Amino acid sequence: MHLVNRNFLTTEEVYQDLFHKIETLVYMPGVRISENDLCETYGVSRHIVRNAITQLKAQGLITVYPQRGTYVSLIDMKLVEDILYVREAVEQEALYRVIDLSDTTELIDHLDANITEQKKIISHEITVDDFNTADTAFHRNLLNAVGKGNVLDLLKEEYVHVKRWKNFELRDEKRYEQIIRDHQGIVDAIKKRSPLDGRNALHQHLDTVTNLRDVFTTANPEYFIRP
């Protein structure tokens, strides 16, 4: 969003811009946020900035320490793990139903096309945002196939914490290739109509906390809440 060149920004616009920057790690976990700097950047009053910060604080994205200042919240891996646990339960049930469908031809065509789009990230033909959009569409296609396309929207507000974790993962470009392989494994299981292969592939794909937490939290402990 290009807000700094606009006049008369609302609290909602400032909030949305800050939200996006926190989600995409423009503002890294633990970085200090200056109200004065934000007022100057957006050309708005302190009242508008404080209202936006209040909303972000309510979502657990901002932490205010009395006498110390305002900071972007550290990534809470226990919260991320809990949200992904719920998501996997939903998608495992959806995948089980997908494999039981009488005709998955159209779905497989959509998923194959989606993976082709995702692969463009490797040659830098698409952006990280484009990749994330394609990734989301892949999973929504699975849910749409069994009439549950909107279920993940129930987790939308909380899911920003997972997205921060995911965007942290994607700073390692090797993760793109692994995600694409995971998606291909899910599609292969649907083609083979193998519930066990599907379950294993989806678990491998979504259980990133177990697979990667120690790798990143050890290398960059300053960005994470310590257990």
JSON list of C-alpha atoms in Angstrom, two decimals:
[
{"chain": "A", "resi": 1, "resn": "MET", "atom": "CA", "xyz": [0.00, 0.00, 0.00]},
{"chain": "A", "resi": 2, "resn": "HIS", "atom": "CA", "xyz": [1.19, 3.49, -0.81]},
{"chain": "A", "resi": 3, "resn": "LEU", "atom": "CA", "xyz": [-0.28, 5.59, 1.94]},
{"chain": "A", "resi": 4, "resn": "VAL", "atom": "CA", "xyz": [2.45, 8.07, 2.72]},
{"chain": "A", "resi": 5, "resn": "ASN", "atom": "CA", "xyz": [1.58, 10.26, -0.27]},
{"chain": "A", "resi": 6, "resn": "ARG", "atom": "CA", "xyz": [-2.07, 10.51, 0.66]},
{"chain": "A", "resi": 7, "resn": "ASN", "atom": "CA", "xyz": [-3.81, 13.07, 2.82]},
{"chain": "A", "resi": 8, "resn": "PHE", "atom": "CA", "xyz": [-6.33, 12.50, 5.61]},
{"chain": "A", "resi": 9, "resn": "LEU", "atom": "CA", "xyz": [-5.57, 8.88, 6.39]},
{"chain": "A", "resi": 10, "resn": "THR", "atom": "CA", "xyz": [-8.00, 7.09, 8.67]},
{"chain": "A", "resi": 11, "resn": "THR", "atom": "CA", "xyz": [-7.16, 4.90, 11.65]},
{"chain": "A", "resi": 12, "resn": "GLU", "atom": "CA", "xyz": [-8.23, 1.85, 9.63]},
{"chain": "A", "resi": 13, "resn": "GLU", "atom": "CA", "xyz": [-5.84, 2.68, 6.79]},
{"chain": "A", "resi": 14, "resn": "VAL", "atom": "CA", "xyz": [-2.91, 3.18, 9.14]},
{"chain": "A", "resi": 15, "resn": "TYR", "atom": "CA", "xyz": [-3.82, 0.00, 11.01]},
{"chain": "A", "resi": 16, "resn": "GLN", "atom": "CA", "xyz": [-4.02, -2.05, 7.79]},
{"chain": "A", "resi": 17, "resn": "ASP", "atom": "CA", "xyz": [-0.67, -0.76, 6.58]},
{"chain": "A", "resi": 18, "resn": "LEU", "atom": "CA", "xyz": [1.03, -1.53, 9.90]},
{"chain": "A", "resi": 19, "resn": "PHE", "atom": "CA", "xyz": [-0.67, -4.93, 10.01]},
{"chain": "A", "resi": 20, "resn": "HIS", "atom": "CA", "xyz": [0.71, -5.78, 6.56]},
{"chain": "A", "resi": 21, "resn": "LYS", "atom": "CA", "xyz": [4.20, -4.64, 7.48]},
{"chain": "A", "resi": 22, "resn": "ILE", "atom": "CA", "xyz": [4.19, -6.72, 10.67]},
{"chain": "A", "resi": 23, "resn": "GLU", "atom": "CA", "xyz": [2.77, -9.76, 8.87]},
{"chain": "A", "resi": 24, "resn": "THR", "atom": "CA", "xyz": [5.36, -9.59, 6.08]},
{"chain": "A", "resi": 25, "resn": "LEU", "atom": "CA", "xyz": [8.26, -8.84, 8.45]},
{"chain": "A", "resi": 26, "resn": "VAL", "atom": "CA", "xyz": [8.94, -5.35, 7.18]},
{"chain": "A", "resi": 27, "resn": "TYR", "atom": "CA", "xyz": [8.78, -4.74, 10.92]},
{"chain": "A", "resi": 28, "resn": "MET", "atom": "CA", "xyz": [10.63, -7.66, 12.45]},
{"chain": "A", "resi": 29, "resn": "PRO", "atom": "CA", "xyz": [9.57, -9.22, 15.77]},
{"chain": "A", "resi": 30, "resn": "GLY", "atom": "CA", "xyz": [10.98, -7.25, 18.68]},
{"chain": "A", "resi": 31, "resn": "VAL", "atom": "CA", "xyz": [11.57, -4.01, 16.79]},
{"chain": "A", "resi": 32, "resn": "ARG", "atom": "CA", "xyz": [10.62, -0.84, 18.63]},
{"chain": "A", "resi": 33, "resn": "ILE", "atom": "CA", "xyz": [7.77, 1.23, 17.22]},
{"chain": "A", "resi": 34, "resn": "SER", "atom": "CA", "xyz": [7.91, 4.99, 17.69]},
{"chain": "A", "resi": 35, "resn": "GLU", "atom": "CA", "xyz": [4.59, 6.79, 17.78]},
{"chain": "A", "resi": 36, "resn": "ASN", "atom": "CA", "xyz": [6.33, 10.02, 16.81]},
{"chain": "A", "resi": 37, "resn": "ASP", "atom": "CA", "xyz": [7.94, 8.39, 13.78]},
{"chain": "A", "resi": 38, "resn": "LEU", "atom": "CA", "xyz": [4.63, 6.85, 12.71]},
{"chain": "A", "resi": 39, "resn": "CYS", "atom": "CA", "xyz": [2.85, 10.19, 13.03]},
{"chain": "A", "resi": 40, "resn": "GLU", "atom": "CA", "xyz": [5.50, 11.73, 10.79]},
{"chain": "A", "resi": 41, "resn": "THR", "atom": "CA", "xyz": [5.51, 8.84, 8.31]},
{"chain": "A", "resi": 42, "resn": "TYR", "atom": "CA", "xyz": [1.75, 8.78, 7.83]},
{"chain": "A", "resi": 43, "resn": "GLY", "atom": "CA", "xyz": [1.18, 12.49, 8.38]},
{"chain": "A", "resi": 44, "resn": "VAL", "atom": "CA", "xyz": [-1.50, 11.83, 10.99]},
{"chain": "A", "resi": 45, "resn": "SER", "atom": "CA", "xyz": [-2.24, 12.75, 14.57]},
{"chain": "A", "resi": 46, "resn": "ARG", "atom": "CA", "xyz": [-1.05, 10.79, 17.59]},
{"chain": "A", "resi": 47, "resn": "HIS", "atom": "CA", "xyz": [-4.70, 9.91, 18.25]},
{"chain": "A", "resi": 48, "resn": "ILE", "atom": "CA", "xyz": [-4.93, 8.00, 14.95]},
{"chain": "A", "resi": 49, "resn": "VAL", "atom": "CA", "xyz": [-1.62, 6.20, 15.51]},
{"chain": "A", "resi": 50, "resn": "ARG", "atom": "CA", "xyz": [-2.57, 5.19, 19.05]},
{"chain": "A", "resi": 51, "resn": "ASN", "atom": "CA", "xyz": [-5.92, 3.82, 17.89]},
{"chain": "A", "resi": 52, "resn": "ALA", "atom": "CA", "xyz": [-4.18, 1.75, 15.23]},
{"chain": "A", "resi": 53, "resn": "ILE", "atom": "CA", "xyz": [-1.67, 0.46, 17.78]},
{"chain": "A", "resi": 54, "resn": "THR", "atom": "CA", "xyz": [-4.50, -0.43, 20.16]},
{"chain": "A", "resi": 55, "resn": "GLN", "atom": "CA", "xyz": [-6.04, -2.65, 17.47]},
{"chain": "A", "resi": 56, "resn": "LEU", "atom": "CA", "xyz": [-2.71, -4.34, 16.78]},
{"chain": "A", "resi": 57, "resn": "LYS", "atom": "CA", "xyz": [-2.14, -4.84, 20.50]},
{"chain": "A", "resi": 58, "resn": "ALA", "atom": "CA", "xyz": [-5.55, -6.55, 20.80]},
{"chain": "A", "resi": 59, "resn": "GLN", "atom": "CA", "xyz": [-4.43, -9.01, 18.11]},
{"chain": "A", "resi": 60, "resn": "GLY", "atom": "CA", "xyz": [-1.20, -9.78, 19.91]},
{"chain": "A", "resi": 61, "resn": "LEU", "atom": "CA", "xyz": [0.94, -8.11, 17.25]},
{"chain": "A", "resi": 62, "resn": "ILE", "atom": "CA", "xyz": [2.13, -5.21, 19.40]},
{"chain": "A", "resi": 63, "resn": "THR", "atom": "CA", "xyz": [3.40, -5.31, 22.98]},
{"chain": "A", "resi": 64, "resn": "VAL", "atom": "CA", "xyz": [3.51, -2.16, 25.10]},
{"chain": "A", "resi": 65, "resn": "TYR", "atom": "CA", "xyz": [5.93, -2.11, 28.02]},
{"chain": "A", "resi": 66, "resn": "PRO", "atom": "CA", "xyz": [5.32, 0.72, 30.52]},
{"chain": "A", "resi": 67, "resn": "GLN", "atom": "CA", "xyz": [8.31, 3.07, 30.75]},
{"chain": "A", "resi": 68, "resn": "ARG", "atom": "CA", "xyz": [10.07, 1.11, 27.99]},
{"chain": "A", "resi": 69, "resn": "GLY", "atom": "CA", "xyz": [8.09, 1.64, 24.82]},
{"chain": "A", "resi": 70, "resn": "THR", "atom": "CA", "xyz": [6.06, -0.11, 22.13]},
{"chain": "A", "resi": 71, "resn": "TYR", "atom": "CA", "xyz": [7.43, -3.15, 20.29]},
{"chain": "A", "resi": 72, "resn": "VAL", "atom": "CA", "xyz": [6.36, -5.58, 17.60]},
{"chain": "A", "resi": 73, "resn": "SER", "atom": "CA", "xyz": [5.48, -8.76, 19.48]},
{"chain": "A", "resi": 74, "resn": "LEU", "atom": "CA", "xyz": [7.80, -11.74, 19.31]},
{"chain": "A", "resi": 75, "resn": "ILE", "atom": "CA", "xyz": [6.52, -14.79, 17.46]},
{"chain": "A", "resi": 76, "resn": "ASP", "atom": "CA", "xyz": [4.68, -17.11, 19.86]},
{"chain": "A", "resi": 77, "resn": "MET", "atom": "CA", "xyz": [5.45, -20.62, 18.61]},
{"chain": "A", "resi": 78, "resn": "LYS", "atom": "CA", "xyz": [3.00, -22.27, 21.00]},
{"chain": "A", "resi": 79, "resn": "LEU", "atom": "CA", "xyz": [0.20, -20.16, 19.52]},
{"chain": "A", "resi": 80, "resn": "VAL", "atom": "CA", "xyz": [1.37, -20.94, 15.99]},
{"chain": "A", "resi": 81, "resn": "GLU", "atom": "CA", "xyz": [1.44, -24.64, 16.83]},
{"chain": "A", "resi": 82, "resn": "ASP", "atom": "CA", "xyz": [-2.11, -24.56, 18.24]},
{"chain": "A", "resi": 83, "resn": "ILE", "atom": "CA", "xyz": [-3.51, -22.73, 15.19]},
{"chain": "A", "resi": 84, "resn": "LEU", "atom": "CA", "xyz": [-1.82, -25.17, 12.81]},
{"chain": "A", "resi": 85, "resn": "TYR", "atom": "CA", "xyz": [-3.19, -28.08, 14.85]},
{"chain": "A", "resi": 86, "resn": "VAL", "atom": "CA", "xyz": [-6.73, -26.85, 14.22]},
{"chain": "A", "resi": 87, "resn": "ARG", "atom": "CA", "xyz": [-6.01, -26.18, 10.57]},
{"chain": "A", "resi": 88, "resn": "GLU", "atom": "CA", "xyz": [-4.55, -29.64, 10.01]},
{"chain": "A", "resi": 89, "resn": "ALA", "atom": "CA", "xyz": [-7.56, -31.30, 11.64]},
{"chain": "A", "resi": 90, "resn": "VAL", "atom": "CA", "xyz": [-9.83, -29.47, 9.20]},
{"chain": "A", "resi": 91, "resn": "GLU", "atom": "CA", "xyz": [-7.73, -30.20, 6.14]},
{"chain": "A", "resi": 92, "resn": "GLN", "atom": "CA", "xyz": [-7.10, -33.84, 7.01]},
{"chain": "A", "resi": 93, "resn": "GLU", "atom": "CA", "xyz": [-10.86, -34.41, 7.09]},
{"chain": "A", "resi": 94, "resn": "ALA", "atom": "CA", "xyz": [-11.28, -32.53, 3.81]},
{"chain": "A", "resi": 95, "resn": "LEU", "atom": "CA", "xyz": [-8.51, -34.52, 2.14]},
{"chain": "A", "resi": 96, "resn": "TYR", "atom": "CA", "xyz": [-10.04, -37.79, 3.32]},
{"chain": "A", "resi": 97, "resn": "ARG", "atom": "CA", "xyz": [-13.34, -36.77, 1.69]},
{"chain": "A", "resi": 98, "resn": "VAL", "atom": "CA", "xyz": [-11.57, -35.61, -1.47]},
{"chain": "A", "resi": 99, "resn": "ILE", "atom": "CA", "xyz": [-9.88, -38.98, -1.93]},
{"chain": "A", "resi": 100, "resn": "ASP", "atom": "CA", "xyz": [-13.29, -40.62, -1.53]},
{"chain": "A", "resi": 101, "resn": "LEU", "atom": "CA", "xyz": [-14.87, -38.55, -4.32]},
{"chain": "A", "resi": 102, "resn": "SER", "atom": "CA", "xyz": [-15.97, -40.44, -7.40]},
{"chain": "A", "resi": 103, "resn": "ASP", "atom": "CA", "xyz": [-14.35, -37.96, -9.80]},
{"chain": "A", "resi": 104, "resn": "THR", "atom": "CA", "xyz": [-11.34, -35.82, -8.91]},
{"chain": "A", "resi": 105, "resn": "THR", "atom": "CA", "xyz": [-10.29, -34.99, -12.48]},
{"chain": "A", "resi": 106, "resn": "GLU", "atom": "CA", "xyz": [-11.18, -31.30, -12.38]},
{"chain": "A", "resi": 107, "resn": "LEU", "atom": "CA", "xyz": [-9.69, -30.83, -8.92]},
{"chain": "A", "resi": 108, "resn": "ILE", "atom": "CA", "xyz": [-6.42, -32.46, -9.93]},
{"chain": "A", "resi": 109, "resn": "ASP", "atom": "CA", "xyz": [-6.25, -30.21, -13.00]},
{"chain": "A", "resi": 110, "resn": "HIS", "atom": "CA", "xyz": [-6.65, -27.14, -10.74]},
{"chain": "A", "resi": 111, "resn": "LEU", "atom": "CA", "xyz": [-4.05, -28.40, -8.27]},
{"chain": "A", "resi": 112, "resn": "ASP", "atom": "CA", "xyz": [-1.54, -29.24, -11.02]},
{"chain": "A", "resi": 113, "resn": "ALA", "atom": "CA", "xyz": [-1.98, -25.78, -12.54]},
{"chain": "A", "resi": 114, "resn": "ASN", "atom": "CA", "xyz": [-1.55, -24.25, -9.12]},
{"chain": "A", "resi": 115, "resn": "ILE", "atom": "CA", "xyz": [1.74, -26.08, -8.53]},
{"chain": "A", "resi": 116, "resn": "THR", "atom": "CA", "xyz": [2.97, -24.93, -11.94]},
{"chain": "A", "resi": 117, "resn": "GLU", "atom": "CA", "xyz": [2.28, -21.36, -10.84]},
{"chain": "A", "resi": 118, "resn": "GLN", "atom": "CA", "xyz": [4.08, -21.90, -7.54]},
{"chain": "A", "resi": 119, "resn": "LYS", "atom": "CA", "xyz": [7.19, -23.15, -9.32]},
{"chain": "A", "resi": 120, "resn": "LYS", "atom": "CA", "xyz": [7.64, -19.72, -10.91]},
{"chain": "A", "resi": 121, "resn": "ILE", "atom": "CA", "xyz": [8.96, -18.46, -7.57]},
{"chain": "A", "resi": 122, "resn": "ILE", "atom": "CA", "xyz": [12.14, -20.49, -8.10]},
{"chain": "A", "resi": 123, "resn": "SER", "atom": "CA", "xyz": [12.99, -18.54, -11.26]},
{"chain": "A", "resi": 124, "resn": "HIS", "atom": "CA", "xyz": [11.74, -15.32, -9.65]},
{"chain": "A", "resi": 125, "resn": "GLU", "atom": "CA", "xyz": [8.91, -14.96, -12.18]},
{"chain": "A", "resi": 126, "resn": "ILE", "atom": "CA", "xyz": [6.51, -14.25, -9.33]},
{"chain": "A", "resi": 127, "resn": "THR", "atom": "CA", "xyz": [6.82, -12.45, -5.99]},
{"chain": "A", "resi": 128, "resn": "VAL", "atom": "CA", "xyz": [6.62, -13.89, -2.49]},
{"chain": "A", "resi": 129, "resn": "ASP", "atom": "CA", "xyz": [3.12, -12.42, -2.18]},
{"chain": "A", "resi": 130, "resn": "ASP", "atom": "CA", "xyz": [2.14, -14.18, -5.44]},
{"chain": "A", "resi": 131, "resn": "PHE", "atom": "CA", "xyz": [3.55, -17.44, -4.10]},
{"chain": "A", "resi": 132, "resn": "ASN", "atom": "CA", "xyz": [1.61, -17.10, -0.86]},
{"chain": "A", "resi": 133, "resn": "THR", "atom": "CA", "xyz": [-1.57, -16.38, -2.85]},
{"chain": "A", "resi": 134, "resn": "ALA", "atom": "CA", "xyz": [-1.02, -19.54, -4.91]},
{"chain": "A", "resi": 135, "resn": "ASP", "atom": "CA", "xyz": [-0.30, -21.53, -1.76]},
{"chain": "A", "resi": 136, "resn": "THR", "atom": "CA", "xyz": [-3.55, -20.36, -0.16]},
{"chain": "A", "resi": 137, "resn": "ALA", "atom": "CA", "xyz": [-5.46, -21.16, -3.36]},
{"chain": "A", "resi": 138, "resn": "PHE", "atom": "CA", "xyz": [-4.04, -24.71, -3.36]},
{"chain": "A", "resi": 139, "resn": "HIS", "atom": "CA", "xyz": [-5.51, -25.44, 0.05]},
{"chain": "A", "resi": 140, "resn": "ARG", "atom": "CA", "xyz": [-8.77, -23.64, -0.67]},
{"chain": "A", "resi": 141, "resn": "ASN", "atom": "CA", "xyz": [-9.20, -25.82, -3.77]},
{"chain": "A", "resi": 142, "resn": "LEU", "atom": "CA", "xyz": [-9.09, -28.90, -1.55]},
{"chain": "A", "resi": 143, "resn": "LEU", "atom": "CA", "xyz": [-11.74, -27.47, 0.76]},
{"chain": "A", "resi": 144, "resn": "ASN", "atom": "CA", "xyz": [-13.88, -26.20, -2.12]},
{"chain": "A", "resi": 145, "resn": "ALA", "atom": "CA", "xyz": [-13.97, -29.73, -3.54]},
{"chain": "A", "resi": 146, "resn": "VAL", "atom": "CA", "xyz": [-15.93, -30.89, -0.49]},
{"chain": "A", "resi": 147, "resn": "GLY", "atom": "CA", "xyz": [-18.01, -27.73, -0.06]},
{"chain": "A", "resi": 148, "resn": "LYS", "atom": "CA", "xyz": [-15.96, -26.30, 2.82]},
{"chain": "A", "resi": 149, "resn": "GLY", "atom": "CA", "xyz": [-14.09, -23.50, 1.07]},
{"chain": "A", "resi": 150, "resn": "ASN", "atom": "CA", "xyz": [-14.84, -20.89, 3.71]},
{"chain": "A", "resi": 151, "resn": "VAL", "atom": "CA", "xyz": [-13.92, -22.92, 6.78]},
{"chain": "A", "resi": 152, "resn": "LEU", "atom": "CA", "xyz": [-10.40, -21.53, 7.07]},
{"chain": "A", "resi": 153, "resn": "ASP", "atom": "CA", "xyz": [-11.86, -18.02, 7.17]},
{"chain": "A", "resi": 154, "resn": "LEU", "atom": "CA", "xyz": [-12.92, -18.86, 10.72]},
{"chain": "A", "resi": 155, "resn": "LEU", "atom": "CA", "xyz": [-9.22, -18.76, 11.62]},
{"chain": "A", "resi": 156, "resn": "LYS", "atom": "CA", "xyz": [-8.49, -15.63, 9.60]},
{"chain": "A", "resi": 157, "resn": "GLU", "atom": "CA", "xyz": [-7.95, -13.23, 12.49]},
{"chain": "A", "resi": 158, "resn": "GLU", "atom": "CA", "xyz": [-5.60, -15.55, 14.35]},
{"chain": "A", "resi": 159, "resn": "TYR", "atom": "CA", "xyz": [-3.83, -16.77, 11.24]},
{"chain": "A", "resi": 160, "resn": "VAL", "atom": "CA", "xyz": [-1.63, -13.69, 11.01]},
{"chain": "A", "resi": 161, "resn": "HIS", "atom": "CA", "xyz": [0.60, -15.31, 13.64]},
{"chain": "A", "resi": 162, "resn": "VAL", "atom": "CA", "xyz": [1.09, -18.33, 11.38]},
{"chain": "A", "resi": 163, "resn": "LYS", "atom": "CA", "xyz": [1.78, -16.06, 8.42]},
{"chain": "A", "resi": 164, "resn": "ARG", "atom": "CA", "xyz": [4.52, -14.28, 10.34]},
{"chain": "A", "resi": 165, "resn": "TRP", "atom": "CA", "xyz": [6.09, -17.64, 11.09]},
{"chain": "A", "resi": 166, "resn": "LYS", "atom": "CA", "xyz": [5.69, -18.72, 7.47]},
{"chain": "A", "resi": 167, "resn": "ASN", "atom": "CA", "xyz": [7.22, -15.50, 6.15]},
{"chain": "A", "resi": 168, "resn": "PHE", "atom": "CA", "xyz": [10.11, -16.09, 8.53]},
{"chain": "A", "resi": 169, "resn": "GLU", "atom": "CA", "xyz": [10.55, -19.57, 7.05]},
{"chain": "A", "resi": 170, "resn": "LEU", "atom": "CA", "xyz": [10.47, -18.23, 3.51]},
{"chain": "A", "resi": 171, "resn": "ARG", "atom": "CA", "xyz": [13.54, -16.11, 4.13]},
{"chain": "A", "resi": 172, "resn": "ASP", "atom": "CA", "xyz": [15.28, -19.42, 3.37]},
{"chain": "A", "resi": 173, "resn": "GLU", "atom": "CA", "xyz": [14.65, -19.91, -0.36]},
{"chain": "A", "resi": 174, "resn": "LYS", "atom": "CA", "xyz": [14.99, -23.70, -0.02]},
{"chain": "A", "resi": 175, "resn": "ARG", "atom": "CA", "xyz": [11.61, -23.66, 1.74]},
{"chain": "A", "resi": 176, "resn": "TYR", "atom": "CA", "xyz": [9.86, -22.86, -1.55]},
{"chain": "A", "resi": 177, "resn": "GLU", "atom": "CA", "xyz": [11.08, -26.08, -3.10]},
{"chain": "A", "resi": 178, "resn": "GLN", "atom": "CA", "xyz": [10.04, -28.09, -0.04]},
{"chain": "A", "resi": 179, "resn": "ILE", "atom": "CA", "xyz": [6.56, -26.57, 0.02]},
{"chain": "A", "resi": 180, "resn": "ILE", "atom": "CA", "xyz": [6.12, -27.37, -3.67]},
{"chain": "A", "resi": 181, "resn": "ARG", "atom": "CA", "xyz": [7.27, -30.96, -3.06]},
{"chain": "A", "resi": 182, "resn": "ASP", "atom": "CA", "xyz": [4.81, -31.24, -0.19]},
{"chain": "A", "resi": 183, "resn": "HIS", "atom": "CA", "xyz": [1.97, -30.03, -2.40]},
{"chain": "A", "resi": 184, "resn": "GLN", "atom": "CA", "xyz": [2.98, -32.47, -5.11]},
{"chain": "A", "resi": 185, "resn": "GLY", "atom": "CA", "xyz": [2.90, -35.28, -2.55]},
{"chain": "A", "resi": 186, "resn": "ILE", "atom": "CA", "xyz": [-0.67, -34.36, -1.64]},
{"chain": "A", "resi": 187, "resn": "VAL", "atom": "CA", "xyz": [-1.72, -34.37, -5.30]},
{"chain": "A", "resi": 188, "resn": "ASP", "atom": "CA", "xyz": [0.01, -37.71, -5.90]},
{"chain": "A", "resi": 189, "resn": "ALA", "atom": "CA", "xyz": [-1.90, -39.21, -2.96]},
{"chain": "A", "resi": 190, "resn": "ILE", "atom": "CA", "xyz": [-5.21, -37.99, -4.45]},
{"chain": "A", "resi": 191, "resn": "LYS", "atom": "CA", "xyz": [-4.28, -39.48, -7.83]},
{"chain": "A", "resi": 192, "resn": "LYS", "atom": "CA", "xyz": [-3.44, -42.81, -6.16]},
{"chain": "A", "resi": 193, "resn": "ARG", "atom": "CA", "xyz": [-6.51, -42.54, -3.91]},
{"chain": "A", "resi": 194, "resn": "SER", "atom": "CA", "xyz": [-4.32, -43.33, -0.93]},
{"chain": "A", "resi": 195, "resn": "PRO", "atom": "CA", "xyz": [-5.66, -41.89, 2.36]},
{"chain": "A", "resi": 196, "resn": "LEU", "atom": "CA", "xyz": [-2.50, -42.93, 4.22]},
{"chain": "A", "resi": 197, "resn": "ASP", "atom": "CA", "xyz": [-0.17, -41.23, 1.75]},
{"chain": "A", "resi": 198, "resn": "GLY", "atom": "CA", "xyz": [-2.41, -38.18, 1.80]},
{"chain": "A", "resi": 199, "resn": "ARG", "atom": "CA", "xyz": [-2.44, -38.02, 5.58]},
{"chain": "A", "resi": 200, "resn": "ASN", "atom": "CA", "xyz": [1.34, -38.31, 5.78]},
{"chain": "A", "resi": 201, "resn": "ALA", "atom": "CA", "xyz": [1.95, -35.75, 3.05]},
{"chain": "A", "resi": 202, "resn": "LEU", "atom": "CA", "xyz": [-0.41, -33.19, 4.57]},
{"chain": "A", "resi": 203, "resn": "HIS", "atom": "CA", "xyz": [1.01, -33.70, 8.05]},
{"chain": "A", "resi": 204, "resn": "GLN", "atom": "CA", "xyz": [4.55, -33.27, 6.75]},
{"chain": "A", "resi": 205, "resn": "HIS", "atom": "CA", "xyz": [3.44, -30.07, 5.04]},
{"chain": "A", "resi": 206, "resn": "LEU", "atom": "CA", "xyz": [1.54, -28.40, 7.88]},
{"chain": "A", "resi": 207, "resn": "ASP", "atom": "CA", "xyz": [3.53, -29.54, 10.91]},
{"chain": "A", "resi": 208, "resn": "THR", "atom": "CA", "xyz": [6.21, -26.91, 10.31]},
{"chain": "A", "resi": 209, "resn": "VAL", "atom": "CA", "xyz": [6.59, -26.17, 14.01]},
{"chain": "A", "resi": 210, "resn": "THR", "atom": "CA", "xyz": [7.88, -29.66, 14.74]},
{"chain": "A", "resi": 211, "resn": "ASN", "atom": "CA", "xyz": [9.99, -29.74, 11.59]},
{"chain": "A", "resi": 212, "resn": "LEU", "atom": "CA", "xyz": [11.56, -26.29, 11.71]},
{"chain": "A", "resi": 213, "resn": "ARG", "atom": "CA", "xyz": [11.14, -24.60, 15.09]},
{"chain": "A", "resi": 214, "resn": "ASP", "atom": "CA", "xyz": [14.53, -25.58, 16.47]},
{"chain": "A", "resi": 215, "resn": "VAL", "atom": "CA", "xyz": [16.28, -24.60, 13.24]},
{"chain": "A", "resi": 216, "resn": "PHE", "atom": "CA", "xyz": [15.04, -21.02, 13.28]},
{"chain": "A", "resi": 217, "resn": "THR", "atom": "CA", "xyz": [14.67, -20.37, 16.99]},
{"chain": "A", "resi": 218, "resn": "THR", "atom": "CA", "xyz": [18.23, -21.50, 17.60]},
{"chain": "A", "resi": 219, "resn": "ALA", "atom": "CA", "xyz": [19.65, -19.32, 14.84]},
{"chain": "A", "resi": 220, "resn": "ASN", "atom": "CA", "xyz": [17.47, -16.29, 15.67]},
{"chain": "A", "resi": 221, "resn": "PRO", "atom": "CA", "xyz": [16.21, -16.58, 19.28]},
{"chain": "A", "resi": 222, "resn": "GLU", "atom": "CA", "xyz": [15.67, -12.82, 19.50]},
{"chain": "A", "resi": 223, "resn": "TYR", "atom": "CA", "xyz": [12.56, -13.09, 17.31]},
{"chain": "A", "resi": 224, "resn": "PHE", "atom": "CA", "xyz": [10.71, -15.71, 19.35]},
{"chain": "A", "resi": 225, "resn": "ILE", "atom": "CA", "xyz": [9.07, -16.00, 22.75]},
{"chain": "A", "resi": 226, "resn": "ARG", "atom": "CA", "xyz": [11.20, -18.32, 24.81]},
{"chain": "A", "resi": 227, "resn": "PRO", "atom": "CA", "xyz": [9.44, -21.38, 26.26]}
]
